[in-house]
Amino acid sequence: MSSRPAHIVIVEDEPVTRSTLASYLGSFGYRISECDTAEKAEKILAQNTADLLIADINLQGKDGLEITRELRARSEIGIILLSGRTDDVDRIVGLELGADDYVCKPFNRRELLARVKNLLRRTTAMRAMTRRVFRFNGFSFDVASRQVTDAAGHPIVLTRAEYELLRVFVTNPGAVMDRDRLIMAITHRQDGTNTRTIDVLVQRLRAKFGDDPKAPRIFTTSHGEGYVFTAQLG
Amino acid sequence: MSSRPAHIVIVEDEPVTRSTLASYLGSFGYRISECDTAEKAEKILAQNTADLLIADINLQGKDGLEITRELRARSEIGIILLSGRTDDVDRIVGLELGADDYVCKPFNRRELLARVKNLLRRTTAMRAMTRRVFRFNGFSFDVASRQVTDAAGHPIVLTRAEYELLRVFVTNPGAVMDRDRLIMAITHRQDGTNTRTIDVLVQRLRAKFGDDPKAPRIFTTSHGEGYVFTAQLG
DNA sequence: CATTATTTGTAAAAAATTGTTAACAGCGGG
DNA sequence: CCCGCTGTTAACAATTTTTTACAAATAATG
């Protein structure tokens, strides 16, 4: 019905809280991804499809505050922190790191929903306006307007799938991404799509960007693993 | 910090709280307007220069909740409510009316500052969207009067459906919108009209705005999903 | 090192989606 | 009532995505 449901990532190591929250928000039509550690969350966030992160402040290993710091440095995604403590200092630190909100447990889920709604209204509008342009090997890629130009300034036309794939690549430079993950990022249907689709799309990107698979400089094959974006971003 | 200091309006009938808050925020370079009633606040807000409203929930006459309701219906300004009570219900009502935040007194002013900063980061990006005249690729589109002119100033006449469609596009730049949503936006009914209507209307908009579907710069199709407005609004 | 199995590159066909044109029905104004 | 305009639908062409098939390349094995 609507354009595309907002994508919310929940990081919470307490299973009950996590699944309760996930099913509650999910019942309002949001697309939910759950996980229990910061590392798993970052994998999901790397796909750049998330609109909002709800993170517990107390996690094993890397905690919610650290995710906030790292994420805010490179993204305008909405961040809501959850905490068991109502300590002023904690709250202020979280907010000053750039978290949009800080909710203390036990929280009223209806209140959280209201905060989620209000924040999503802001972030989805903002995502459209923030203009990021990536440059590599003489090419220029404007994510918002979907325009690509080569070194001579001539436009290169990308199809939707090519655009989505390139977007995942440039936002994850140097990271090896397997085909399942790339499929998830580009396809709009969730039923089993053939992983070879990715190979074909990579081939088409290579053709449009003049990249030779035998001596790749931009889209490098990682045999048995997937593909890596190996161009130097400037 | 930014080109022009953000403008914050404070409505609070308790003089001490108000002036303390005003001078504190003012010391960080914000432009502050103080007042003690909703009516005076509305006068200031009518000038359309405000970025953020901080309102006490308990005011003589029209209270903070009522301001929120009325304001949110026509504006995307940031709203932070202040309250002496920590009642859950009050807070939820405020948030569901569209307030971005709800802070209980006595509040830590450093926390409030952090919330103000974070919210302003969101709203200043959004301010562009509350605008009523949109400019893109040399064209000018006045939503209220339905007037469109090209780069040379020559008028372009739109039909009702074309106008509605363009309005949805410019107010949701960068968002992929599926055909159902676009249909709902132009016909205000929900029943099953052929989705291909949208394709024809998009094609007509493209013709009038000189956009080539093979290398779109304004109305971009997102294969399998819908359409996106990808022109840069200026 | 030769052989084998697995993975990837490529081309082309098939399936799904969109672009385009044209025709039709409804509606309001003259 | 006729006329022009608008929104809608239908039909067909073009494009995009996905699948399929096979050649080439890489890794594994003895």
Short mmCIF file of C-alpha atoms (C1' of nucleotides) in Angstrom, two decimals:
data_model
loop_
_atom_site.label_atom_id
_atom_site.label_comp_id
_atom_site.label_asym_id
_atom_site.label_seq_id
_atom_site.Cartn_x
_atom_site.Cartn_y
_atom_site.Cartn_z
CA MET A 1 0.00 0.00 0.00
CA SER A 2 2.58 2.56 1.03
CA SER A 3 5.80 3.22 -0.82
CA ARG A 4 7.96 0.80 1.07
CA PRO A 5 7.74 -0.09 4.73
CA ALA A 6 10.41 1.50 6.87
CA HIS A 7 13.18 -0.85 7.89
CA ILE A 8 13.91 -1.01 11.62
CA VAL A 9 16.92 -2.82 13.09
CA ILE A 10 16.66 -3.98 16.72
CA VAL A 11 19.81 -4.89 18.68
CA GLU A 12 18.98 -6.33 22.08
CA ASP A 13 20.54 -9.30 23.80
CA GLU A 14 17.59 -10.04 26.02
CA PRO A 15 15.47 -12.41 23.89
CA VAL A 16 12.10 -11.62 25.45
CA THR A 17 12.38 -7.86 25.16
CA ARG A 18 13.70 -8.19 21.63
CA SER A 19 11.02 -10.45 20.23
CA THR A 20 8.23 -8.62 22.02
CA LEU A 21 9.37 -5.34 20.58
CA ALA A 22 9.94 -6.83 17.14
CA SER A 23 6.50 -8.37 16.87
CA TYR A 24 4.83 -5.25 18.26
CA LEU A 25 6.49 -2.92 15.77
CA GLY A 26 6.15 -5.54 13.04
CA SER A 27 2.40 -5.57 13.57
CA PHE A 28 2.34 -1.95 12.43
CA GLY A 29 3.77 -2.87 9.07
CA TYR A 30 7.41 -2.08 9.66
CA ARG A 31 10.08 -4.35 8.28
CA ILE A 32 12.06 -5.61 11.27
CA SER A 33 15.55 -7.08 11.53
CA GLU A 34 16.50 -8.54 14.92
CA CYS A 35 19.94 -9.39 16.27
CA ASP A 36 21.73 -9.68 19.59
CA THR A 37 25.19 -8.22 19.01
CA ALA A 38 26.64 -5.04 17.57
CA GLU A 39 28.61 -7.00 14.99
CA LYS A 40 25.52 -8.65 13.56
CA ALA A 41 23.75 -5.31 13.53
CA GLU A 42 26.55 -3.74 11.54
CA LYS A 43 26.23 -6.43 8.90
CA ILE A 44 22.58 -5.56 8.45
CA LEU A 45 23.23 -1.82 8.56
CA ALA A 46 25.93 -2.21 5.91
CA GLN A 47 23.27 -2.96 3.37
CA ASN A 48 22.12 0.61 3.77
CA THR A 49 18.46 -0.22 3.72
CA ALA A 50 17.77 0.54 7.38
CA ASP A 51 15.91 3.68 8.40
CA LEU A 52 16.07 3.31 12.15
CA LEU A 53 18.20 1.53 14.74
CA ILE A 54 16.88 0.61 18.18
CA ALA A 55 19.83 -0.50 20.31
CA ASP A 56 20.21 -1.61 23.88
CA ILE A 57 22.96 0.28 25.59
CA ASN A 58 24.23 -2.77 27.47
CA LEU A 59 25.43 -5.40 25.05
CA GLN A 60 28.09 -8.05 25.15
CA GLY A 61 31.21 -6.71 23.48
CA LYS A 62 30.58 -3.51 21.57
CA ASP A 63 27.71 -1.67 23.23
CA GLY A 64 24.98 0.67 22.07
CA LEU A 65 26.99 3.81 22.72
CA GLU A 66 29.84 2.61 20.58
CA ILE A 67 27.49 1.71 17.73
CA THR A 68 26.01 5.18 18.01
CA ARG A 69 29.39 6.87 17.81
CA GLU A 70 30.53 4.88 14.80
CA LEU A 71 27.24 5.06 12.99
CA ARG A 72 26.64 8.75 13.43
CA ALA A 73 30.02 9.54 11.93
CA ARG A 74 28.94 8.22 8.58
CA SER A 75 25.17 7.98 8.51
CA GLU A 76 22.03 9.98 9.27
CA ILE A 77 20.02 6.95 10.29
CA GLY A 78 17.66 7.39 13.23
CA ILE A 79 18.97 5.99 16.52
CA ILE A 80 16.96 5.18 19.63
CA LEU A 81 18.85 3.84 22.65
CA LEU A 82 17.29 1.54 25.24
CA SER A 83 18.63 1.32 28.76
CA GLY A 84 17.82 -0.36 32.03
CA ARG A 85 19.32 2.48 34.02
CA THR A 86 17.71 5.89 34.28
CA ASP A 87 21.02 7.58 35.00
CA ASP A 88 21.25 11.17 33.80
CA VAL A 89 24.88 10.90 32.76
CA ASP A 90 24.28 7.83 30.61
CA ARG A 91 21.41 9.54 28.91
CA ILE A 92 23.35 12.70 28.20
CA VAL A 93 26.32 10.80 26.81
CA GLY A 94 24.06 8.84 24.49
CA LEU A 95 22.30 11.96 23.26
CA GLU A 96 25.51 13.91 22.80
CA LEU A 97 26.91 11.09 20.70
CA GLY A 98 24.03 11.75 18.35
CA ALA A 99 21.31 9.33 19.42
CA ASP A 100 17.95 10.85 18.61
CA ASP A 101 16.27 9.41 21.63
CA TYR A 102 16.92 7.52 24.83
CA VAL A 103 14.22 5.38 26.36
CA CYS A 104 14.46 3.76 29.78
CA LYS A 105 13.24 0.24 30.48
CA PRO A 106 10.65 -0.71 31.34
CA PHE A 107 9.22 1.39 28.56
CA ASN A 108 5.65 1.82 27.45
CA ARG A 109 5.57 0.28 23.99
CA ARG A 110 2.94 2.68 22.79
CA GLU A 111 5.21 5.54 23.70
CA LEU A 112 8.08 3.90 21.88
CA LEU A 113 5.88 3.46 18.82
CA ALA A 114 5.02 7.16 18.88
CA ARG A 115 8.71 8.06 19.10
CA VAL A 116 9.52 5.65 16.27
CA LYS A 117 6.84 7.17 14.07
CA ASN A 118 7.94 10.74 14.72
CA LEU A 119 11.57 9.93 14.14
CA LEU A 120 10.90 8.02 10.93
CA ARG A 121 9.01 11.00 9.58
CA ARG A 122 12.22 12.98 10.03
CA THR A 123 14.74 10.47 8.79
CA THR A 124 12.95 9.31 5.67
CA ALA A 125 12.57 12.93 4.59
CA MET A 126 16.18 13.58 5.41
CA ARG A 127 17.47 10.57 3.57
CA ALA A 128 16.02 11.96 0.39
CA MET A 129 17.78 15.28 0.78
CA THR A 130 21.23 14.33 1.95
CA ARG A 131 23.33 14.32 -1.16
CA ARG A 132 26.19 11.91 -1.36
CA VAL A 133 28.45 11.74 -4.37
CA PHE A 134 31.02 9.00 -4.69
CA ARG A 135 34.04 9.35 -6.99
CA PHE A 136 36.26 6.50 -8.16
CA ASN A 137 38.45 5.90 -11.20
CA GLY A 138 37.21 9.12 -12.76
CA PHE A 139 33.58 8.15 -12.41
CA SER A 140 31.07 10.11 -10.37
CA PHE A 141 28.05 8.50 -8.73
CA ASP A 142 25.30 10.63 -7.21
CA VAL A 143 23.25 8.34 -5.01
CA ALA A 144 20.23 10.60 -4.61
CA SER A 145 19.72 11.49 -8.25
CA ARG A 146 21.00 8.09 -9.45
CA GLN A 147 23.21 9.84 -12.00
CA VAL A 148 26.55 8.41 -13.08
CA THR A 149 29.11 10.15 -15.28
CA ASP A 150 32.43 8.95 -16.62
CA ALA A 151 35.76 10.80 -16.58
CA ALA A 152 34.74 12.86 -19.61
CA GLY A 153 31.48 13.84 -17.96
CA HIS A 154 29.38 11.68 -20.23
CA PRO A 155 26.38 10.15 -18.49
CA ILE A 156 26.15 6.42 -17.87
CA VAL A 157 22.65 5.08 -17.52
CA LEU A 158 22.08 2.42 -14.89
CA THR A 159 19.04 0.21 -14.53
CA ARG A 160 17.42 -0.08 -11.12
CA ALA A 161 19.17 -3.32 -10.16
CA GLU A 162 22.53 -2.01 -11.38
CA TYR A 163 22.00 1.14 -9.35
CA GLU A 164 21.10 -0.74 -6.17
CA LEU A 165 24.07 -3.03 -6.59
CA LEU A 166 26.47 -0.16 -7.15
CA ARG A 167 25.06 1.61 -4.12
CA VAL A 168 25.79 -1.40 -1.92
CA PHE A 169 29.30 -1.63 -3.37
CA VAL A 170 30.34 1.99 -2.87
CA THR A 171 28.92 2.11 0.65
CA ASN A 172 30.90 -1.01 1.57
CA PRO A 173 34.29 -0.49 -0.03
CA GLY A 174 36.76 -3.29 0.58
CA ALA A 175 34.20 -5.61 2.13
CA VAL A 176 33.67 -9.04 0.62
CA MET A 177 29.96 -9.55 0.15
CA ASP A 178 28.43 -12.91 -0.66
CA ARG A 179 25.73 -13.33 -3.25
CA ASP A 180 22.91 -13.85 -0.78
CA ARG A 181 23.61 -10.54 0.79
CA LEU A 182 23.83 -8.76 -2.53
CA ILE A 183 20.60 -10.39 -3.66
CA MET A 184 18.86 -9.13 -0.54
CA ALA A 185 20.03 -5.65 -1.28
CA ILE A 186 18.77 -5.44 -4.83
CA THR A 187 15.72 -7.62 -5.19
CA HIS A 188 12.25 -6.45 -4.31
CA ARG A 189 10.85 -9.92 -3.96
CA GLN A 190 11.91 -12.20 -1.17
CA ASP A 191 11.24 -15.62 -2.64
CA GLY A 192 14.23 -17.60 -3.79
CA THR A 193 15.97 -15.82 -6.57
CA ASN A 194 18.86 -17.47 -8.31
CA THR A 195 22.20 -16.28 -6.98
CA ARG A 196 23.57 -16.21 -10.52
CA THR A 197 21.55 -13.07 -11.05
CA ILE A 198 24.31 -11.26 -9.20
CA ASP A 199 27.00 -12.55 -11.54
CA VAL A 200 25.09 -11.24 -14.51
CA LEU A 201 24.56 -7.86 -12.89
CA VAL A 202 28.21 -7.58 -11.90
CA GLN A 203 29.12 -8.39 -15.45
CA ARG A 204 26.89 -5.58 -16.70
CA LEU A 205 28.36 -3.12 -14.22
CA ARG A 206 31.83 -4.17 -15.36
CA ALA A 207 30.86 -3.53 -18.95
CA LYS A 208 29.48 -0.07 -18.19
CA PHE A 209 32.49 0.92 -16.08
CA GLY A 210 35.08 -0.66 -18.37
CA ASP A 211 36.31 -3.11 -15.78
CA ASP A 212 38.09 -6.27 -16.97
CA PRO A 213 37.25 -9.33 -14.84
CA LYS A 214 40.70 -10.76 -15.59
CA ALA A 215 42.39 -7.68 -14.11
CA PRO A 216 39.65 -6.01 -12.10
CA ARG A 217 40.20 -2.57 -10.61
CA ILE A 218 36.67 -1.80 -9.44
CA PHE A 219 34.56 -4.94 -9.06
CA THR A 220 36.81 -7.76 -7.90
CA THR A 221 35.75 -11.38 -7.64
CA SER A 222 36.52 -13.13 -4.40
CA HIS A 223 36.47 -16.73 -5.52
CA GLY A 224 34.14 -18.85 -3.42
CA GLU A 225 33.03 -15.86 -1.36
CA GLY A 226 31.46 -13.19 -3.51
CA TYR A 227 32.50 -9.76 -4.77
CA VAL A 228 34.43 -6.78 -3.40
CA PHE A 229 34.45 -3.12 -4.42
CA THR A 230 38.17 -2.41 -4.75
CA ALA A 231 38.25 1.04 -6.37
CA GLN A 232 39.74 3.85 -4.34
CA LEU A 233 37.07 6.33 -3.34
CA GLY A 234 38.10 9.97 -3.60
CA MET B 1 28.20 26.44 13.13
CA SER B 2 25.75 26.80 10.28
CA SER B 3 25.05 29.60 7.85
CA ARG B 4 22.25 31.10 9.89
CA PRO B 5 21.60 30.40 13.55
CA ALA B 6 18.59 28.21 14.16
CA HIS B 7 15.55 30.02 15.50
CA ILE B 8 14.02 28.56 18.66
CA VAL B 9 10.68 29.67 20.10
CA ILE B 10 10.10 29.08 23.82
CA VAL B 11 6.56 29.18 25.25
CA GLU B 12 6.58 28.93 29.03
CA ASP B 13 4.52 30.90 31.52
CA GLU B 14 6.88 30.42 34.43
CA PRO B 15 9.28 33.39 34.08
CA VAL B 16 12.29 31.84 35.83
CA THR B 17 12.28 28.60 33.85
CA ARG B 18 11.74 30.52 30.64
CA SER B 19 14.53 33.04 31.00
CA THR B 20 16.98 30.47 32.34
CA LEU B 21 16.34 28.23 29.38
CA ALA B 22 16.44 31.12 26.94
CA SER B 23 19.76 32.44 28.11
CA TYR B 24 21.27 28.96 28.29
CA LEU B 25 20.32 28.07 24.73
CA GLY B 26 21.10 31.59 23.60
CA SER B 27 24.64 31.20 24.86
CA PHE B 28 25.13 28.48 22.28
CA GLY B 29 24.39 30.85 19.44
CA TYR B 30 20.75 30.07 18.82
CA ARG B 31 18.33 32.84 18.08
CA ILE B 32 15.67 32.73 20.81
CA SER B 33 12.11 34.09 20.95
CA GLU B 34 10.38 33.94 24.32
CA CYS B 35 6.70 34.23 25.14
CA ASP B 36 4.22 33.09 27.76
CA THR B 37 1.05 32.21 25.88
CA ALA B 38 0.11 30.08 22.91
CA GLU B 39 -1.39 33.05 21.11
CA LYS B 40 1.84 35.03 21.24
CA ALA B 41 3.75 31.97 20.12
CA GLU B 42 1.53 31.57 17.10
CA LYS B 43 2.22 35.14 16.09
CA ILE B 44 5.92 34.42 16.07
CA LEU B 45 5.48 31.09 14.31
CA ALA B 46 3.38 32.74 11.63
CA GLN B 47 6.49 34.47 10.35
CA ASN B 48 7.73 31.06 9.30
CA THR B 49 11.26 31.61 10.47
CA ALA B 50 11.19 29.24 13.43
CA ASP B 51 12.99 25.90 13.34
CA LEU B 52 12.03 24.57 16.74
CA LEU B 53 9.33 25.11 19.33
CA ILE B 54 9.82 24.35 23.01
CA ALA B 55 6.44 24.52 24.72
CA ASP B 56 5.25 23.95 28.24
CA ILE B 57 2.29 21.62 28.32
CA ASN B 58 0.46 23.59 31.03
CA LEU B 59 -0.30 27.06 29.82
CA GLN B 60 -3.07 29.50 30.49
CA GLY B 61 -5.69 29.18 27.78
CA LYS B 62 -4.50 27.13 24.81
CA ASP B 63 -1.97 24.62 26.08
CA GLY B 64 1.08 22.94 24.61
CA LEU B 65 -0.83 19.92 23.35
CA GLU B 66 -3.22 22.06 21.41
CA ILE B 67 -0.39 24.04 19.83
CA THR B 68 1.19 20.74 18.85
CA ARG B 69 -1.95 19.46 17.19
CA GLU B 70 -2.56 22.62 15.22
CA LEU B 71 1.05 23.14 14.28
CA ARG B 72 1.76 19.61 13.16
CA ALA B 73 -1.18 19.69 10.77
CA ARG B 74 0.52 22.31 8.65
CA SER B 75 4.17 22.37 9.53
CA GLU B 76 7.16 20.11 10.02
CA ILE B 77 8.76 22.32 12.65
CA GLY B 78 10.49 20.51 15.53
CA ILE B 79 8.43 20.38 18.73
CA ILE B 80 9.69 19.63 22.24
CA LEU B 81 7.14 19.58 25.06
CA LEU B 82 7.98 20.42 28.66
CA SER B 83 5.92 19.12 31.53
CA GLY B 84 5.91 19.14 35.30
CA ARG B 85 4.18 15.80 35.46
CA THR B 86 5.87 12.55 34.55
CA ASP B 87 2.58 10.90 33.69
CA ASP B 88 2.80 8.22 31.02
CA VAL B 89 -0.53 9.10 29.44
CA ASP B 90 0.33 12.77 29.06
CA ARG B 91 3.60 11.87 27.43
CA ILE B 92 2.03 9.43 24.99
CA VAL B 93 -0.67 11.87 23.99
CA GLY B 94 1.92 14.53 23.31
CA LEU B 95 4.08 12.22 21.24
CA GLU B 96 1.16 10.83 19.28
CA LEU B 97 0.08 14.34 18.39
CA GLY B 98 3.44 14.66 16.66
CA ALA B 99 5.71 16.22 19.26
CA ASP B 100 9.27 15.07 18.61
CA ASP B 101 10.18 14.94 22.25
CA TYR B 102 8.76 15.24 25.73
CA VAL B 103 10.96 16.36 28.60
CA CYS B 104 9.90 16.30 32.24
CA LYS B 105 10.77 19.06 34.68
CA PRO B 106 13.06 19.43 36.40
CA PHE B 107 15.17 18.69 33.38
CA ASN B 108 18.90 18.62 32.97
CA ARG B 109 19.65 21.53 30.67
CA ARG B 110 22.61 19.79 29.11
CA GLU B 111 20.32 16.94 28.16
CA LEU B 112 17.82 19.36 26.69
CA LEU B 113 20.61 20.99 24.69
CA ALA B 114 21.62 17.61 23.27
CA ARG B 115 18.02 16.90 22.28
CA VAL B 116 17.71 20.36 20.71
CA LYS B 117 20.87 19.84 18.70
CA ASN B 118 19.84 16.42 17.43
CA LEU B 119 16.38 17.58 16.51
CA LEU B 120 17.64 20.68 14.71
CA ARG B 121 19.91 18.49 12.62
CA ARG B 122 16.76 16.76 11.42
CA THR B 123 14.46 19.72 10.96
CA THR B 124 16.82 22.03 9.12
CA ALA B 125 17.19 19.37 6.46
CA MET B 126 13.46 19.02 6.37
CA ARG B 127 12.68 22.71 6.20
CA ALA B 128 13.01 22.57 2.44
CA MET B 129 9.99 20.31 2.26
CA THR B 130 7.53 22.59 3.95
CA ARG B 131 8.07 25.00 1.12
CA ARG B 132 5.28 25.84 -1.25
CA VAL B 133 7.26 26.73 -4.37
CA PHE B 134 9.55 24.08 -5.75
CA ARG B 135 12.33 24.67 -8.26
CA PHE B 136 14.07 21.92 -10.17
CA ASN B 137 15.89 21.71 -13.49
CA GLY B 138 14.89 25.27 -14.29
CA PHE B 139 11.22 24.64 -13.71
CA SER B 140 9.16 26.33 -11.03
CA PHE B 141 6.15 24.71 -9.43
CA ASP B 142 3.84 26.69 -7.16
CA VAL B 143 1.75 24.16 -5.28
CA ALA B 144 -0.91 26.60 -4.04
CA SER B 145 -1.68 28.22 -7.38
CA ARG B 146 -0.91 25.11 -9.45
CA GLN B 147 1.31 27.25 -11.69
CA VAL B 148 4.25 25.70 -13.50
CA THR B 149 6.75 27.59 -15.60
CA ASP B 150 9.77 26.38 -17.54
CA ALA B 151 13.29 27.85 -17.56
CA ALA B 152 12.23 30.57 -20.00
CA GLY B 153 9.29 31.51 -17.83
CA HIS B 154 6.73 30.04 -20.21
CA PRO B 155 3.77 28.50 -18.45
CA ILE B 156 3.14 24.76 -18.53
CA VAL B 157 -0.43 23.70 -17.98
CA LEU B 158 -1.08 20.58 -15.96
CA THR B 159 -4.29 18.63 -15.73
CA ARG B 160 -5.68 17.88 -12.30
CA ALA B 161 -4.20 14.37 -12.14
CA GLU B 162 -0.84 15.53 -13.44
CA TYR B 163 -0.80 18.26 -10.81
CA GLU B 164 -1.64 15.87 -7.97
CA LEU B 165 1.00 13.45 -9.15
CA LEU B 166 3.68 16.13 -9.40
CA ARG B 167 2.76 17.36 -5.94
CA VAL B 168 3.29 13.91 -4.47
CA PHE B 169 6.60 13.64 -6.27
CA VAL B 170 8.10 16.95 -5.17
CA THR B 171 7.00 16.50 -1.57
CA ASN B 172 8.61 13.05 -1.46
CA PRO B 173 11.89 13.54 -3.28
CA GLY B 174 14.07 10.46 -3.44
CA ALA B 175 11.38 8.14 -2.13
CA VAL B 176 10.37 5.20 -4.27
CA MET B 177 6.59 5.19 -4.43
CA ASP B 178 4.63 2.25 -5.73
CA ARG B 179 1.67 2.62 -8.06
CA ASP B 180 -0.94 1.97 -5.40
CA ARG B 181 0.28 4.86 -3.34
CA LEU B 182 0.43 7.16 -6.35
CA ILE B 183 -3.06 6.13 -7.39
CA MET B 184 -4.35 6.94 -3.91
CA ALA B 185 -2.70 10.31 -4.10
CA ILE B 186 -4.42 11.37 -7.30
CA THR B 187 -7.80 9.70 -7.02
CA HIS B 188 -8.93 10.00 -3.46
CA ARG B 189 -10.59 6.66 -3.52
CA GLN B 190 -9.05 3.35 -2.76
CA ASP B 191 -10.89 0.91 -4.99
CA GLY B 192 -9.16 -0.92 -7.77
CA THR B 193 -8.31 1.41 -10.59
CA ASN B 194 -5.91 0.09 -13.15
CA THR B 195 -2.39 0.78 -12.00
CA ARG B 196 -1.29 1.48 -15.56
CA THR B 197 -2.98 4.85 -15.25
CA ILE B 198 0.09 5.96 -13.37
CA ASP B 199 2.41 4.92 -16.17
CA VAL B 200 0.46 7.00 -18.65
CA LEU B 201 0.41 10.02 -16.34
CA VAL B 202 4.12 9.74 -15.65
CA GLN B 203 4.73 9.59 -19.35
CA ARG B 204 2.70 12.78 -19.83
CA LEU B 205 4.63 14.53 -17.06
CA ARG B 206 7.86 13.42 -18.73
CA ALA B 207 6.69 14.86 -22.01
CA LYS B 208 5.79 18.21 -20.45
CA PHE B 209 9.05 18.44 -18.50
CA GLY B 210 11.26 17.11 -21.28
CA ASP B 211 12.42 14.08 -19.35
CA ASP B 212 13.77 11.10 -21.30
CA PRO B 213 12.72 7.78 -19.75
CA LYS B 214 15.89 6.17 -21.12
CA ALA B 215 18.06 8.63 -19.17
CA PRO B 216 15.70 10.16 -16.64
CA ARG B 217 16.73 13.14 -14.55
CA ILE B 218 13.40 14.04 -12.96
CA PHE B 219 10.98 11.12 -13.00
CA THR B 220 12.95 7.92 -12.62
CA THR B 221 11.33 4.51 -12.83
CA SER B 222 12.35 1.97 -10.25
CA HIS B 223 11.74 -1.28 -12.08
CA GLY B 224 9.42 -3.58 -10.13
CA GLU B 225 8.78 -0.96 -7.45
CA GLY B 226 7.37 2.25 -8.85
CA TYR B 227 8.69 5.74 -9.55
CA VAL B 228 11.07 8.18 -7.81
CA PHE B 229 11.46 11.93 -8.10
CA THR B 230 15.21 12.33 -8.62
CA ALA B 231 15.58 15.99 -9.58
CA GLN B 232 17.59 18.15 -7.25
CA LEU B 233 15.32 20.66 -5.55
CA GLY B 234 16.85 24.09 -5.31
"C1'" DC C 1 51.50 -32.46 -12.73
"C1'" DA C 2 47.30 -34.19 -14.49
"C1'" DT C 3 42.64 -34.77 -13.37
"C1'" DT C 4 38.45 -33.61 -11.31
"C1'" DA C 5 35.15 -30.82 -9.07
"C1'" DT C 6 33.65 -26.41 -8.14
"C1'" DT C 7 33.05 -21.73 -9.16
"C1'" DT C 8 32.78 -17.87 -12.28
"C1'" DG C 9 32.27 -15.40 -17.06
"C1'" DT C 10 29.50 -14.90 -20.92
"C1'" DA C 11 25.84 -15.07 -24.12
"C1'" DA C 12 21.31 -15.63 -25.15
"C1'" DA C 13 16.55 -16.92 -24.25
"C1'" DA C 14 12.53 -16.50 -21.20
"C1'" DA C 15 9.71 -14.02 -18.03
"C1'" DA C 16 8.27 -9.88 -16.05
"C1'" DT C 17 7.73 -5.04 -16.20
"C1'" DT C 18 7.43 -0.66 -18.41
"C1'" DG C 19 6.90 2.79 -22.58
"C1'" DT C 20 3.95 4.27 -26.06
"C1'" DT C 21 0.10 5.01 -28.76
"C1'" DA C 22 -4.55 5.21 -29.44
"C1'" DA C 23 -9.19 4.69 -28.46
"C1'" DC C 24 -13.12 5.07 -25.29
"C1'" DA C 25 -16.27 6.85 -21.74
"C1'" DG C 26 -17.63 10.44 -18.63
"C1'" DC C 27 -18.20 15.16 -17.54
"C1'" DG C 28 -18.89 20.13 -17.70
"C1'" DG C 29 -19.46 24.30 -20.48
"C1'" DG C 30 -21.24 26.73 -24.18
"C1'" DC D 1 -27.00 18.57 -27.62
"C1'" DC D 2 -22.40 18.81 -29.20
"C1'" DC D 3 -17.71 19.67 -28.21
"C1'" DG D 4 -13.36 19.49 -26.11
"C1'" DC D 5 -10.92 17.86 -22.32
"C1'" DT D 6 -9.60 14.46 -18.90
"C1'" DG D 7 -8.92 10.07 -16.82
"C1'" DT D 8 -8.93 5.40 -17.89
"C1'" DT D 9 -8.24 1.17 -20.33
"C1'" DA D 10 -6.34 -1.79 -23.78
"C1'" DA D 11 -2.99 -3.40 -27.04
"C1'" DC D 12 1.51 -3.81 -28.57
"C1'" DA D 13 6.55 -2.53 -28.56
"C1'" DA D 14 10.62 -1.99 -25.87
"C1'" DT D 15 13.25 -2.65 -21.86
"C1'" DT D 16 14.71 -4.86 -17.65
"C1'" DT D 17 15.28 -8.78 -14.75
"C1'" DT D 18 15.84 -13.56 -14.18
"C1'" DT D 19 16.89 -18.01 -15.71
"C1'" DT D 20 19.42 -21.22 -18.41
"C1'" DA D 21 23.26 -23.24 -20.74
"C1'" DC D 22 27.88 -23.71 -21.64
"C1'" DA D 23 32.77 -22.15 -21.80
"C1'" DA D 24 36.54 -20.61 -19.01
"C1'" DA D 25 38.92 -20.20 -14.80
"C1'" DT D 26 40.09 -21.57 -10.22
"C1'" DA D 27 40.76 -24.70 -6.46
"C1'" DA D 28 41.32 -29.41 -4.71
"C1'" DT D 29 43.04 -34.05 -4.94
"C1'" DG D 30 45.98 -37.77 -5.53
#
